[in-house]
PDB file of C-alpha atoms in Angstrom:
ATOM      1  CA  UNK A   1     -31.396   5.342   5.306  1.00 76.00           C
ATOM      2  CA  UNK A   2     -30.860   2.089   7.527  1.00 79.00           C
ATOM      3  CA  UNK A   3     -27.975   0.843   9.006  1.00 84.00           C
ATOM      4  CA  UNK A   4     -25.984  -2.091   6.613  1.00 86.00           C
ATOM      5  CA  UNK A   5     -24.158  -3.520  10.127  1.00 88.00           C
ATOM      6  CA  UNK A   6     -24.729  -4.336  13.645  1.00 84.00           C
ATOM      7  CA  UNK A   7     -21.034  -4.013  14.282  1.00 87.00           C
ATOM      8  CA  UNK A   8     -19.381  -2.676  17.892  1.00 86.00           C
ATOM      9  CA  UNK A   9     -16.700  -1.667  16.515  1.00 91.00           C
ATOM     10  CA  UNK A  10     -15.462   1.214  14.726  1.00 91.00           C
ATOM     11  CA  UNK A  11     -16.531   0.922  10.247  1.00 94.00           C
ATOM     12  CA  UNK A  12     -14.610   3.542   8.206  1.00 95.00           C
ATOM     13  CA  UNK A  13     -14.187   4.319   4.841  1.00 97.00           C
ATOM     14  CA  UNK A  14     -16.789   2.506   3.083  1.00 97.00           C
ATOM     15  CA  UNK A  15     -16.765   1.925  -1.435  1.00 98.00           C
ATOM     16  CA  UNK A  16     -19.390   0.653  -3.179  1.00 97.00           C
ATOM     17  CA  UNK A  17     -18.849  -2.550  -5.536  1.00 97.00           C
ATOM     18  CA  UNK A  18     -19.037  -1.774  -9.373  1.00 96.00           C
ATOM     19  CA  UNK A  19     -22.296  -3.422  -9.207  1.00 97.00           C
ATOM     20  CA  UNK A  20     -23.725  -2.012  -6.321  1.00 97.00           C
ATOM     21  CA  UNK A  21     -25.019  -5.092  -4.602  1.00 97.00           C
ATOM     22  CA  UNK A  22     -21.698  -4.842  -1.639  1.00 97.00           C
ATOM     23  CA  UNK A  23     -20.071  -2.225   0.174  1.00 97.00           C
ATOM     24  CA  UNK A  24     -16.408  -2.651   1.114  1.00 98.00           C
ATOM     25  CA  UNK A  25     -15.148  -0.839   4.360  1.00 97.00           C
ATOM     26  CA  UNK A  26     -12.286  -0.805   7.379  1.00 97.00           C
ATOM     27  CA  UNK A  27     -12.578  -1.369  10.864  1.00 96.00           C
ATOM     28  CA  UNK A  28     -10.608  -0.184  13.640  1.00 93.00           C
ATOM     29  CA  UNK A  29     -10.447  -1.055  17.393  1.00 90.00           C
ATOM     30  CA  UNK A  30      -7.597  -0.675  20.022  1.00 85.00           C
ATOM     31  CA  UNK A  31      -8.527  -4.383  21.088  1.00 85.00           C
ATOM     32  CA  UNK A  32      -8.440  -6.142  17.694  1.00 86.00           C
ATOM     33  CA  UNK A  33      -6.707  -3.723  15.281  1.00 89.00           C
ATOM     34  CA  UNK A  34      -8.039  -3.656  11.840  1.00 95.00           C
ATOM     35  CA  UNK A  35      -9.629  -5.124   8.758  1.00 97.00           C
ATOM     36  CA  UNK A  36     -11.067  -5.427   5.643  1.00 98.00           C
ATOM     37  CA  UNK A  37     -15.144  -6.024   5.784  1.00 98.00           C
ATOM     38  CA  UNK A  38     -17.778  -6.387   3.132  1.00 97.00           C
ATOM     39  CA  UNK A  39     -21.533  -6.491   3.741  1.00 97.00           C
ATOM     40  CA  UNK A  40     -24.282  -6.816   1.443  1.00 96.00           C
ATOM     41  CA  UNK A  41     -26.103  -3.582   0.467  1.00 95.00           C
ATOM     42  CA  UNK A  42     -29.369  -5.118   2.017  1.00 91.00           C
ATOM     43  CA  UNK A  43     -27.323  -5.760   5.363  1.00 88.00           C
ATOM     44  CA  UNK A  44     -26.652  -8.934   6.708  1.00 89.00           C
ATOM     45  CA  UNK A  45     -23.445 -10.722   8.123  1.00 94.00           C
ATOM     46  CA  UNK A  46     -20.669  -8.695   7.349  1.00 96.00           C
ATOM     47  CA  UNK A  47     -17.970 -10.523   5.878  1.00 97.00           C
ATOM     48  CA  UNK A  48     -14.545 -10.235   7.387  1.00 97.00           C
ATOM     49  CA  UNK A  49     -12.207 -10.096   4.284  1.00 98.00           C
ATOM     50  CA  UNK A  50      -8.402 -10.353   6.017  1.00 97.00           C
ATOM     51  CA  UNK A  51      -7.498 -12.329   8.636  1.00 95.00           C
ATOM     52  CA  UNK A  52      -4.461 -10.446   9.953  1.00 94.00           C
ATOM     53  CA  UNK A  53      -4.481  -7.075  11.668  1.00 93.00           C
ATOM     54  CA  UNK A  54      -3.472  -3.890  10.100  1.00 94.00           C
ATOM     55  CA  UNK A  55      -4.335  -0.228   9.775  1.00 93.00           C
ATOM     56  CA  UNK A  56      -6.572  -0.585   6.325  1.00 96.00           C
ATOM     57  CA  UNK A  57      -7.214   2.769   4.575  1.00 95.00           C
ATOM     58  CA  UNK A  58      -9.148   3.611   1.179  1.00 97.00           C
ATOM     59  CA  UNK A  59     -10.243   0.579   0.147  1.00 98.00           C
ATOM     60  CA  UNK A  60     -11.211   0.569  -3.175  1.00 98.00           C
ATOM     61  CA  UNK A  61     -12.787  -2.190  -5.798  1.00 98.00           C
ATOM     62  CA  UNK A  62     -11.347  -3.155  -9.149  1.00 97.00           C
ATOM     63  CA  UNK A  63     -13.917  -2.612 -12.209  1.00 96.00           C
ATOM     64  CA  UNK A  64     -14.950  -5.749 -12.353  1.00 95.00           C
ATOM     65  CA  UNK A  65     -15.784  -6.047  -8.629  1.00 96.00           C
ATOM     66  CA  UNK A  66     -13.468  -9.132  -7.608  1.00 97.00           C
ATOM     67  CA  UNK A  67     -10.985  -7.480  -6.005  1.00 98.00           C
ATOM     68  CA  UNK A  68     -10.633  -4.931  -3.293  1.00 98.00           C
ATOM     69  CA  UNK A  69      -7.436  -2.560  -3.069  1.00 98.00           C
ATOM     70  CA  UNK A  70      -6.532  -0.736   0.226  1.00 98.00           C
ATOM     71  CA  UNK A  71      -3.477   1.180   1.843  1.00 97.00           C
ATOM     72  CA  UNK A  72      -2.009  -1.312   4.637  1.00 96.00           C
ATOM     73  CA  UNK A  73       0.436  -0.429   7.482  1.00 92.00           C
ATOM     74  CA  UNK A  74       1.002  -1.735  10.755  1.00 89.00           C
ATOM     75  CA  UNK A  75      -1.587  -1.397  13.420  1.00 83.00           C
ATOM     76  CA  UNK A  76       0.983  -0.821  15.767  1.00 80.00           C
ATOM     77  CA  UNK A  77       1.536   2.590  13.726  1.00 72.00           C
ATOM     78  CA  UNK A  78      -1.872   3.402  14.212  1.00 70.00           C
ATOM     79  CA  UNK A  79      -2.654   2.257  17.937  1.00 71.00           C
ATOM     80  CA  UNK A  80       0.553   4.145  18.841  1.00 72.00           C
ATOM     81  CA  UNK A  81       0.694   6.922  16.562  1.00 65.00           C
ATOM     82  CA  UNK A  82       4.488   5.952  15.554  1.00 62.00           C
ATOM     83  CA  UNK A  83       5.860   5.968  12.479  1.00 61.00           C
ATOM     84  CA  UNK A  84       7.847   3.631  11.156  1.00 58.00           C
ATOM     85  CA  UNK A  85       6.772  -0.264   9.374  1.00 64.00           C
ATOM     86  CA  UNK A  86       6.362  -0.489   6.006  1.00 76.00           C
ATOM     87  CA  UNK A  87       2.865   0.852   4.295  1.00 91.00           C
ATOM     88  CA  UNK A  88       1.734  -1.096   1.449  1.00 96.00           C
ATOM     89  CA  UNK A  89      -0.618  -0.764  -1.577  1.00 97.00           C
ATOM     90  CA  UNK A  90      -2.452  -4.276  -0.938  1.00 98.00           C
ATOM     91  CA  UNK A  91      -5.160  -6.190  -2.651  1.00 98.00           C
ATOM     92  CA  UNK A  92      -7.442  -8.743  -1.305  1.00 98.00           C
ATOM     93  CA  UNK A  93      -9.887 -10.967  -3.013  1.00 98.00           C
ATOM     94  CA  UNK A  94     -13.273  -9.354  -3.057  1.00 98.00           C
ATOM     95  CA  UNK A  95     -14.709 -12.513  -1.070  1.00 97.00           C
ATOM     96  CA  UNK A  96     -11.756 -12.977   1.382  1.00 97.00           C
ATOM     97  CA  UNK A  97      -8.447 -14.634   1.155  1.00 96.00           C
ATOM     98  CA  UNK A  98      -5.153 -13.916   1.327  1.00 97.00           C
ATOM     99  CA  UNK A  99      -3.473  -9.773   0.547  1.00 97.00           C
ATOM    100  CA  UNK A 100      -1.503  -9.392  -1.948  1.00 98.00           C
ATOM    101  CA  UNK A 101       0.976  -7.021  -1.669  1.00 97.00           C
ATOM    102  CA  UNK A 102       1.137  -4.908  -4.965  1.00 98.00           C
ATOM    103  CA  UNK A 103       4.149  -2.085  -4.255  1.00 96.00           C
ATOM    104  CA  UNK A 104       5.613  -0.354  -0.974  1.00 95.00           C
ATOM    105  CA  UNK A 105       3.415   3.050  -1.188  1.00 93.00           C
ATOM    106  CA  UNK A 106       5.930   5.002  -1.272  1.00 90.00           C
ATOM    107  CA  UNK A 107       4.071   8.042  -0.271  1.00 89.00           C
ATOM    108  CA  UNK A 108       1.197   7.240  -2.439  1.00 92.00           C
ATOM    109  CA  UNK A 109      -2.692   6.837  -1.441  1.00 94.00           C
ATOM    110  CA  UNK A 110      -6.155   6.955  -2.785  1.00 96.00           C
ATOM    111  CA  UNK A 111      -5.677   4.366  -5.399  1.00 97.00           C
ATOM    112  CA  UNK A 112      -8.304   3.885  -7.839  1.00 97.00           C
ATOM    113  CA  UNK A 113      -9.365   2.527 -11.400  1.00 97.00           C
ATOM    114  CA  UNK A 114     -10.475   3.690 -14.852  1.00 96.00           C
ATOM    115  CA  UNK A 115     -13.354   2.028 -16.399  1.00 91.00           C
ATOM    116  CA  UNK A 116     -10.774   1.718 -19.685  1.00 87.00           C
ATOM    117  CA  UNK A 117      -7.914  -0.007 -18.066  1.00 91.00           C
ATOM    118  CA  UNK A 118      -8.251  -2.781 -15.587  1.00 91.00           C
ATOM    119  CA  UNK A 119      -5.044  -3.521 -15.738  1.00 96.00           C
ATOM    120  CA  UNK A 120      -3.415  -0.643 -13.952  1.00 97.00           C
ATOM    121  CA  UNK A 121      -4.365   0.984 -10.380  1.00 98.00           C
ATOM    122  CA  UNK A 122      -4.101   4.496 -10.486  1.00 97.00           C
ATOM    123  CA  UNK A 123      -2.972   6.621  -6.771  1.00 97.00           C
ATOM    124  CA  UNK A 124      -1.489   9.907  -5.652  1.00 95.00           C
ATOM    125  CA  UNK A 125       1.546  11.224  -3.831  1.00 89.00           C
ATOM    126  CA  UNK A 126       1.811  14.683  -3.986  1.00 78.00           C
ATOM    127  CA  UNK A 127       5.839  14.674  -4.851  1.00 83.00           C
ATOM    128  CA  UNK A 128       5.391  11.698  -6.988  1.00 89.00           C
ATOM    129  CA  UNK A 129       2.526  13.044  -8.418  1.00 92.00           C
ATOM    130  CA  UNK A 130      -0.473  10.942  -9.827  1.00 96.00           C
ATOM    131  CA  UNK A 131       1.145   7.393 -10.551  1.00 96.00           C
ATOM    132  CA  UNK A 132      -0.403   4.346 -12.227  1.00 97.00           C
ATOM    133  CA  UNK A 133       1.026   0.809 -12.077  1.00 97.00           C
ATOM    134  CA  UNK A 134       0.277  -3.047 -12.708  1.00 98.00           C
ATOM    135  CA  UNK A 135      -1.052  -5.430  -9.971  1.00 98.00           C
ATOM    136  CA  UNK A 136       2.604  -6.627  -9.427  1.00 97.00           C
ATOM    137  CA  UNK A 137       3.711  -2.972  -9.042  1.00 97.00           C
ATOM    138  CA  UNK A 138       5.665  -3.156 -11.969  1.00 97.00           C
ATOM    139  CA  UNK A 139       5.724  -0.919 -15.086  1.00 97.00           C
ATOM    140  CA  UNK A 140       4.924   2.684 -13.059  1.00 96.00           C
ATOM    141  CA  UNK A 141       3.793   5.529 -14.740  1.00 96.00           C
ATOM    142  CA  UNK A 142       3.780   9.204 -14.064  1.00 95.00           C
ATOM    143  CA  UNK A 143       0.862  10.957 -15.688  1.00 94.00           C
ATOM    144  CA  UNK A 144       1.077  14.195 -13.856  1.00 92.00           C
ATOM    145  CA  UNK A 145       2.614  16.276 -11.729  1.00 90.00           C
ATOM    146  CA  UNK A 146       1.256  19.509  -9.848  1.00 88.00           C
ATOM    147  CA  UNK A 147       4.082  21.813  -8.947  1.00 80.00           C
ATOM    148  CA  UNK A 148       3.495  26.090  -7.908  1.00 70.00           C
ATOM    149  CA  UNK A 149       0.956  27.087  -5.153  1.00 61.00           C
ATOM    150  CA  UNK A 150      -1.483  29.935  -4.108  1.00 52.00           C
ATOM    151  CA  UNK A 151      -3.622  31.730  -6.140  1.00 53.00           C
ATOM    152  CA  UNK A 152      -2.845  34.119  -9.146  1.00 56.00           C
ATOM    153  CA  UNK A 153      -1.964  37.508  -7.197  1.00 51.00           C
ATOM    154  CA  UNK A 154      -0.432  35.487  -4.022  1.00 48.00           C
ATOM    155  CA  UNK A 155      -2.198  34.182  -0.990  1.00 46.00           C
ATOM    156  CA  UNK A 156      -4.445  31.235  -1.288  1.00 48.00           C
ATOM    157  CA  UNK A 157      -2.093  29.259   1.520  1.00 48.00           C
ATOM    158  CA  UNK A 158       1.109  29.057  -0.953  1.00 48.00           C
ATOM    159  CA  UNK A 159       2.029  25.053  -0.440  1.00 48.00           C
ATOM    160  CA  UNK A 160       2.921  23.937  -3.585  1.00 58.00           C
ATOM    161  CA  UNK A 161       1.145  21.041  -5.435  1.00 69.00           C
ATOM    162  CA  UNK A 162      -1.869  19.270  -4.529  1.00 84.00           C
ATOM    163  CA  UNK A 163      -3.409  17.507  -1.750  1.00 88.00           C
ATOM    164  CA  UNK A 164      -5.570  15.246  -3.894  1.00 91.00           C
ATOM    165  CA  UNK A 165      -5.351  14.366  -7.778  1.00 93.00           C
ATOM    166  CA  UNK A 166      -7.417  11.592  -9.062  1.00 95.00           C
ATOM    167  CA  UNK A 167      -7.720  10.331 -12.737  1.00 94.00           C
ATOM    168  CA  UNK A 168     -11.420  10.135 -14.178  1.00 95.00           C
ATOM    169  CA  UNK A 169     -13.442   6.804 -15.060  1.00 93.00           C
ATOM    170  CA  UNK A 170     -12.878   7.584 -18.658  1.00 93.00           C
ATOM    171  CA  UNK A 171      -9.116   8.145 -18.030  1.00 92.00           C
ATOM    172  CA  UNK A 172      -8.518  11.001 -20.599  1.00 92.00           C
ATOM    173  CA  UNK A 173      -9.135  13.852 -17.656  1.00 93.00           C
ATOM    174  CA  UNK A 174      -7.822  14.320 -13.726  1.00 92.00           C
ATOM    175  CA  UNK A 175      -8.908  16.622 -11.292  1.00 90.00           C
TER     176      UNK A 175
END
């Protein structure tokens, strides 16, 4: 393996493209906050995708690669470790431009896609339980919900639902 970037700066959270020929990823740095960046498989230039500073989590591309979907929320939250400013579900073109926001997360994260459905981004929120909706945030679904905790016979670190549910490419199963 070789490195993609020359980047000083902190790269998280990289996603390959549906083609394979980009990877997607975040940045983060006290001094200049955070972004979107693709770069080119091969390496290269990296591309700087947003041009406003945020705290951009699991970025994720549509199926058919032209658009990238991340969590946004202030950087401010994230430089200060405060709470507070709104979170998004955001999507930016997959060669730059201006975010879109789709919906106020609401306690949802990891979005992501079925090969089936373009039209709808799947995410999770463990009391809203795994959600799909349209890329206006309209027209939200509940597939499923995950309620009980531990193990059969007790233990297992009780809780109650699930920390991660995700939908599969096909869209008929989740785990």
């Amino acid at each position: 393996p070789r490195r993609a970037t020359d980047m000083e700066t902190g790269e998280y959270q990289p996603a390959w493209s549906p083609n394979g020929e980009h990877i997607a990823y975040t940045t983060w740095s006290n001094a200049d906050g955070g972004h979107l960046y693709r770069v080119a498989v091969g390496g290269g230039n990296p591309q700087r995708l947003t041009s406003k500073q945020a705290s951009f989590q699991e970025p994720v591309y549509s199926p058919d690669g032209q658009r990238i979907v991340a969590v946004r929320s202030p950087a401010r939250n994230f430089r200060e470790q405060v709470g507070g400013g709104a979170t998004d579900l955001v999507w930016v073109p997959a060669n730059g431009g201006a975010i879109t926001v789709i919906a106020p997360a609401g306690g949802v994260s990891s979005p992501h896609f079925t090969r089936r459905d373009s039209t709808r981004i799947y995410a999770y929120g463990g009391g809203r339980g795994l959600v799909s909706m349209r890329w206006d945030g309209t027209d939200v679904r509940t597939h499923l919900r995950v309620s009980g905790g531990g193990a059969p016979g007790g233990g297992g670190g009780g809780g109650g639902g699930a920390s991660l549910v995700m939908i599969s490419p096909d869209g008929d199963q989740a785990l």
